[in-house]
Amino acid sequence: MKKINLVIFDWAGTTVDYGCFAPVQVFLEIFKEKEIDVTLEEARGPMGMLKIDHIKAMLSLDRITVLWKNKYNREWNNDDINELYKNFENKLFKILADYTEPVPSCISTINTLRNRGLKIGSTTGYTQEMMDIITAGAESKGYKPDYYTTPNAVPAGRPAPYMIYQNMLILGEEDTDCVVKIGDTISDIKEGRNAKVWTIGILKGSSELGLSLKEVNSLPENELKEKMEKTASKMLSAGAHFVAEDISKIPLIINIINNRLINGERA
């Protein structure tokens, strides 16, 4: 009988860096230094992609394309992408170690899943050099998945499915019906659906919700509910099979998926 054997988590905004703030503030800074004012929504939109692809996606937005042309009297090009990315890397490496704290309930949830015999994989939009910092910081605070891979190690990053397949290869799972991908961005959800695995979106702590832990805890209940419902709708529209309030709900959702597998449903 089929059941979930492998759970693949994203990193920033899902298991560490509540609200996914490390890359966001740097994206805002690098564009501001080019005298292009981008919004939080524009900076967060492509989140989860390889970061150089993220910059290209931002530049490709109609509003930013127009701002760039008005400022520099020309279209942006690959040299601009590379310059922005180099600046992004320089700034991110200076702060990344400060954004490796596991989100609330991360470690207890991972322990629950491992006690059930599940393997824990992971994918990311960060490069290997960035993950060297992230994984060291997270491990020192108690979180270490069984495996992780980066976009550098596969033919393409999100939304392509290759990082998920690499996790399956290394962790010994050949059936996509027995795999769950969990993440906080639309790129995560597309990655999971393209890999044809069960896919879950995370609300609290996510880049899509875009709120800090303090904001989540202090917002009026009705206002927080409205924001979460809007985010959930966006994730479901992108193809998420389920949306979880936070990471602590993952074991319960896996129970639901296992029941569906028993009834013959497939990812």
GROMACS .gro file of C-alpha atoms in nm:
model
  267
    1MET     CA    1   0.000   0.000   0.000
    2LYS     CA    2   0.136   0.343  -0.094
    3LYS     CA    3   0.219   0.597   0.177
    4ILE     CA    4   0.432   0.910   0.213
    5ASN     CA    5   0.798   0.818   0.262
    6LEU     CA    6   0.979   1.142   0.175
    7VAL     CA    7   0.902   1.500   0.279
    8ILE     CA    8   1.091   1.775   0.095
    9PHE     CA    9   1.098   2.120   0.257
   10ASP     CA   10   1.201   2.458   0.127
   11TRP     CA   11   1.438   2.664   0.343
   12ALA     CA   12   1.385   3.042   0.387
   13GLY     CA   13   1.024   3.117   0.477
   14THR     CA   14   0.945   2.750   0.542
   15THR     CA   15   1.194   2.599   0.787
   16VAL     CA   16   1.420   2.900   0.865
   17ASP     CA   17   1.406   3.281   0.832
   18TYR     CA   18   1.046   3.345   0.936
   19GLY     CA   19   0.886   3.572   0.675
   20CYS     CA   20   1.179   3.520   0.434
   21PHE     CA   21   1.330   3.861   0.505
   22ALA     CA   22   1.699   3.810   0.426
   23PRO     CA   23   1.672   3.818   0.045
   24VAL     CA   24   1.382   4.065   0.032
   25GLN     CA   25   1.562   4.354   0.193
   26VAL     CA   26   1.864   4.298  -0.033
   27PHE     CA   27   1.651   4.297  -0.349
   28LEU     CA   28   1.503   4.630  -0.241
   29GLU     CA   29   1.850   4.775  -0.171
   30ILE     CA   30   2.016   4.675  -0.498
   31PHE     CA   31   1.739   4.829  -0.707
   32LYS     CA   32   1.729   5.142  -0.492
   33GLU     CA   33   2.102   5.190  -0.553
   34LYS     CA   34   2.021   5.193  -0.926
   35GLU     CA   35   1.755   5.457  -0.845
   36ILE     CA   36   1.472   5.216  -0.925
   37ASP     CA   37   1.216   5.198  -0.645
   38VAL     CA   38   1.054   4.854  -0.638
   39THR     CA   39   0.769   4.749  -0.412
   40LEU     CA   40   0.772   4.469  -0.156
   41GLU     CA   41   0.524   4.281  -0.371
   42GLU     CA   42   0.753   4.309  -0.675
   43ALA     CA   43   1.053   4.194  -0.470
   44ARG     CA   44   0.868   3.896  -0.325
   45GLY     CA   45   0.685   3.788  -0.641
   46PRO     CA   46   0.954   3.557  -0.790
   47MET     CA   47   1.073   3.435  -0.449
   48GLY     CA   48   1.193   3.076  -0.447
   49MET     CA   49   1.369   3.098  -0.783
   50LEU     CA   50   1.746   3.092  -0.827
   51LYS     CA   51   1.841   3.445  -0.725
   52ILE     CA   52   1.985   3.556  -1.060
   53ASP     CA   53   1.663   3.432  -1.223
   54HIS     CA   54   1.470   3.624  -0.956
   55ILE     CA   55   1.645   3.948  -1.057
   56LYS     CA   56   1.567   3.886  -1.424
   57ALA     CA   57   1.202   3.819  -1.336
   58MET     CA   58   1.184   4.149  -1.147
   59LEU     CA   59   1.339   4.341  -1.436
   60SER     CA   60   1.089   4.176  -1.670
   61LEU     CA   61   0.791   4.322  -1.482
   62ASP     CA   62   0.627   4.586  -1.701
   63ARG     CA   63   0.647   4.863  -1.442
   64ILE     CA   64   1.014   4.803  -1.362
   65THR     CA   65   1.101   4.772  -1.732
   66VAL     CA   66   0.946   5.116  -1.791
   67LEU     CA   67   1.122   5.269  -1.489
   68TRP     CA   68   1.455   5.131  -1.611
   69LYS     CA   69   1.405   5.268  -1.963
   70ASN     CA   70   1.303   5.609  -1.830
   71LYS     CA   71   1.607   5.623  -1.603
   72TYR     CA   72   1.875   5.493  -1.842
   73ASN     CA   73   1.722   5.562  -2.186
   74ARG     CA   74   1.764   5.197  -2.286
   75GLU     CA   75   1.636   4.849  -2.219
   76TRP     CA   76   1.802   4.647  -1.941
   77ASN     CA   77   2.037   4.371  -2.057
   78ASN     CA   78   2.239   4.075  -1.929
   79ASP     CA   79   2.519   4.302  -1.809
   80ASP     CA   80   2.265   4.478  -1.585
   81ILE     CA   81   2.142   4.144  -1.451
   82ASN     CA   82   2.497   4.035  -1.372
   83GLU     CA   83   2.582   4.367  -1.206
   84LEU     CA   84   2.269   4.354  -0.990
   85TYR     CA   85   2.335   3.993  -0.899
   86LYS     CA   86   2.695   4.058  -0.800
   87ASN     CA   87   2.577   4.338  -0.573
   88PHE     CA   88   2.303   4.111  -0.438
   89GLU     CA   89   2.554   3.841  -0.347
   90ASN     CA   90   2.792   4.088  -0.181
   91LYS     CA   91   2.516   4.225   0.040
   92LEU     CA   92   2.345   3.894   0.115
   93PHE     CA   93   2.662   3.719   0.230
   94LYS     CA   94   2.710   3.990   0.493
   95ILE     CA   95   2.374   3.923   0.661
   96LEU     CA   96   2.282   3.564   0.576
   97ALA     CA   97   2.417   3.411   0.896
   98ASP     CA   98   2.168   3.623   1.091
   99TYR     CA   99   1.872   3.458   0.915
  100THR     CA  100   1.920   3.089   0.996
  101GLU     CA  101   1.688   3.057   1.297
  102PRO     CA  102   1.443   2.766   1.254
  103VAL     CA  103   1.080   2.881   1.248
  104PRO     CA  104   0.856   2.796   1.547
  105SER     CA  105   0.764   2.425   1.557
  106CYS     CA  106   1.019   2.337   1.286
  107ILE     CA  107   1.237   2.109   1.497
  108SER     CA  108   0.946   1.940   1.678
  109THR     CA  109   0.769   1.879   1.346
  110ILE     CA  110   1.082   1.729   1.189
  111ASN     CA  111   1.125   1.504   1.493
  112THR     CA  112   0.763   1.387   1.463
  113LEU     CA  113   0.811   1.302   1.097
  114ARG     CA  114   1.140   1.121   1.160
  115ASN     CA  115   0.978   0.920   1.442
  116ARG     CA  116   0.733   0.798   1.178
  117GLY     CA  117   1.025   0.680   0.967
  118LEU     CA  118   1.000   0.954   0.706
  119LYS     CA  119   1.305   1.093   0.527
  120ILE     CA  120   1.357   1.470   0.521
  121GLY     CA  121   1.482   1.631   0.201
  122SER     CA  122   1.505   1.994   0.094
  123THR     CA  123   1.535   2.230  -0.202
  124THR     CA  124   1.612   2.602  -0.223
  125GLY     CA  125   1.654   2.909  -0.439
  126TYR     CA  126   1.991   2.980  -0.276
  127THR     CA  127   2.323   2.887  -0.437
  128GLN     CA  128   2.561   2.632  -0.283
  129GLU     CA  129   2.780   2.910  -0.138
  130MET     CA  130   2.477   3.066   0.030
  131MET     CA  131   2.361   2.728   0.160
  132ASP     CA  132   2.701   2.668   0.319
  133ILE     CA  133   2.613   2.954   0.553
  134ILE     CA  134   2.244   2.864   0.595
  135THR     CA  135   2.299   2.495   0.670
  136ALA     CA  136   2.578   2.562   0.921
  137GLY     CA  137   2.366   2.818   1.106
  138ALA     CA  138   2.053   2.602   1.104
  139GLU     CA  139   2.241   2.292   1.220
  140SER     CA  140   2.392   2.483   1.511
  141LYS     CA  141   2.033   2.566   1.613
  142GLY     CA  142   1.905   2.210   1.581
  143TYR     CA  143   1.777   2.172   1.223
  144LYS     CA  144   1.946   1.944   0.970
  145PRO     CA  145   1.755   1.765   0.692
  146ASP     CA  146   1.880   1.433   0.557
  147TYR     CA  147   1.971   1.598   0.227
  148TYR     CA  148   1.959   1.926   0.041
  149THR     CA  149   2.042   2.032  -0.312
  150THR     CA  150   2.070   2.367  -0.486
  151PRO     CA  151   1.984   2.496  -0.835
  152ASN     CA  152   2.357   2.488  -0.922
  153ALA     CA  153   2.363   2.110  -0.894
  154VAL     CA  154   2.079   2.036  -1.140
  155PRO     CA  155   1.989   2.143  -1.496
  156ALA     CA  156   1.755   2.422  -1.376
  157GLY     CA  157   1.610   2.565  -1.056
  158ARG     CA  158   1.244   2.626  -0.973
  159PRO     CA  159   0.987   2.594  -1.110
  160ALA     CA  160   1.162   2.302  -1.284
  161PRO     CA  161   1.131   1.973  -1.088
  162TYR     CA  162   1.495   1.864  -1.096
  163MET     CA  163   1.586   1.941  -0.733
  164ILE     CA  164   1.295   1.725  -0.618
  165TYR     CA  165   1.409   1.441  -0.845
  166GLN     CA  166   1.762   1.476  -0.707
  167ASN     CA  167   1.625   1.438  -0.353
  168MET     CA  168   1.432   1.129  -0.461
  169LEU     CA  169   1.743   0.983  -0.623
  170ILE     CA  170   1.971   1.036  -0.325
  171LEU     CA  171   1.717   0.944  -0.058
  172GLY     CA  172   1.595   0.635  -0.242
  173GLU     CA  173   1.234   0.712  -0.333
  174GLU     CA  174   1.118   0.623  -0.684
  175ASP     CA  175   0.742   0.687  -0.655
  176THR     CA  176   0.628   1.049  -0.686
  177ASP     CA  177   0.298   0.956  -0.517
  178CYS     CA  178   0.498   0.888  -0.199
  179VAL     CA  179   0.663   1.233  -0.188
  180VAL     CA  180   0.545   1.565  -0.043
  181LYS     CA  181   0.696   1.904  -0.132
  182ILE     CA  182   0.639   2.188   0.117
  183GLY     CA  183   0.717   2.554   0.057
  184ASP     CA  184   0.613   2.913   0.111
  185THR     CA  185   0.621   3.054  -0.243
  186ILE     CA  186   0.442   3.009  -0.573
  187SER     CA  187   0.773   2.886  -0.718
  188ASP     CA  188   0.775   2.609  -0.455
  189ILE     CA  189   0.424   2.503  -0.549
  190LYS     CA  190   0.500   2.500  -0.920
  191GLU     CA  191   0.815   2.298  -0.848
  192GLY     CA  192   0.610   2.039  -0.663
  193ARG     CA  193   0.336   2.018  -0.924
  194ASN     CA  194   0.588   1.996  -1.209
  195ALA     CA  195   0.749   1.704  -1.026
  196LYS     CA  196   0.402   1.545  -0.988
  197VAL     CA  197   0.434   1.510  -0.611
  198TRP     CA  198   0.192   1.613  -0.336
  199THR     CA  199   0.238   1.985  -0.276
  200ILE     CA  200   0.167   2.191   0.036
  201GLY     CA  201   0.185   2.568   0.081
  202ILE     CA  202   0.281   2.719   0.419
  203LEU     CA  203   0.106   3.038   0.535
  204LYS     CA  204   0.256   3.170   0.860
  205GLY     CA  205   0.622   3.258   0.813
  206SER     CA  206   0.590   3.252   0.434
  207SER     CA  207   0.726   3.500   0.186
  208GLU     CA  208   0.381   3.506   0.025
  209LEU     CA  209   0.221   3.627   0.350
  210GLY     CA  210   0.520   3.855   0.405
  211LEU     CA  211   0.472   3.913   0.779
  212SER     CA  212   0.724   3.889   1.061
  213LEU     CA  213   0.651   3.673   1.366
  214LYS     CA  214   0.586   3.990   1.567
  215GLU     CA  215   0.335   4.111   1.307
  216VAL     CA  216   0.158   3.774   1.298
  217ASN     CA  217   0.127   3.777   1.677
  218SER     CA  218   0.012   4.140   1.702
  219LEU     CA  219  -0.227   4.182   1.408
  220PRO     CA  220  -0.600   4.189   1.489
  221GLU     CA  221  -0.740   3.841   1.436
  222ASN     CA  222  -0.976   3.943   1.155
  223GLU     CA  223  -0.700   4.126   0.966
  224LEU     CA  224  -0.460   3.831   0.994
  225LYS     CA  225  -0.735   3.591   0.884
  226GLU     CA  226  -0.809   3.804   0.577
  227LYS     CA  227  -0.441   3.816   0.476
  228MET     CA  228  -0.402   3.441   0.528
  229GLU     CA  229  -0.714   3.361   0.326
  230LYS     CA  230  -0.588   3.577   0.039
  231THR     CA  231  -0.250   3.402   0.048
  232ALA     CA  232  -0.411   3.057   0.071
  233SER     CA  233  -0.628   3.134  -0.232
  234LYS     CA  234  -0.319   3.235  -0.430
  235MET     CA  235  -0.139   2.913  -0.337
  236LEU     CA  236  -0.437   2.693  -0.420
  237SER     CA  237  -0.481   2.870  -0.753
  238ALA     CA  238  -0.114   2.793  -0.828
  239GLY     CA  239  -0.188   2.424  -0.776
  240ALA     CA  240  -0.119   2.346  -0.409
  241HIS     CA  241  -0.301   2.030  -0.300
  242PHE     CA  242  -0.317   2.166   0.055
  243VAL     CA  243  -0.235   2.484   0.244
  244ALA     CA  244  -0.109   2.461   0.603
  245GLU     CA  245  -0.151   2.735   0.862
  246ASP     CA  246   0.207   2.666   0.975
  247ILE     CA  247   0.466   2.391   0.971
  248SER     CA  248   0.321   2.219   1.279
  249LYS     CA  249   0.019   2.109   1.073
  250ILE     CA  250   0.230   1.902   0.829
  251PRO     CA  251   0.202   1.566   1.016
  252LEU     CA  252  -0.179   1.598   1.017
  253ILE     CA  253  -0.189   1.676   0.644
  254ILE     CA  254   0.036   1.378   0.572
  255ASN     CA  255  -0.219   1.160   0.754
  256ILE     CA  256  -0.487   1.296   0.519
  257ILE     CA  257  -0.267   1.227   0.214
  258ASN     CA  258  -0.199   0.872   0.333
  259ASN     CA  259  -0.575   0.811   0.362
  260ARG     CA  260  -0.622   0.941   0.009
  261LEU     CA  261  -0.349   0.711  -0.118
  262ILE     CA  262  -0.526   0.416   0.049
  263ASN     CA  263  -0.841   0.519  -0.139
  264GLY     CA  264  -0.652   0.515  -0.467
  265GLU     CA  265  -0.594   0.889  -0.514
  266ARG     CA  266  -0.268   1.001  -0.670
  267ALA     CA  267  -0.059   1.318  -0.661
   0.00000   0.00000   0.00000
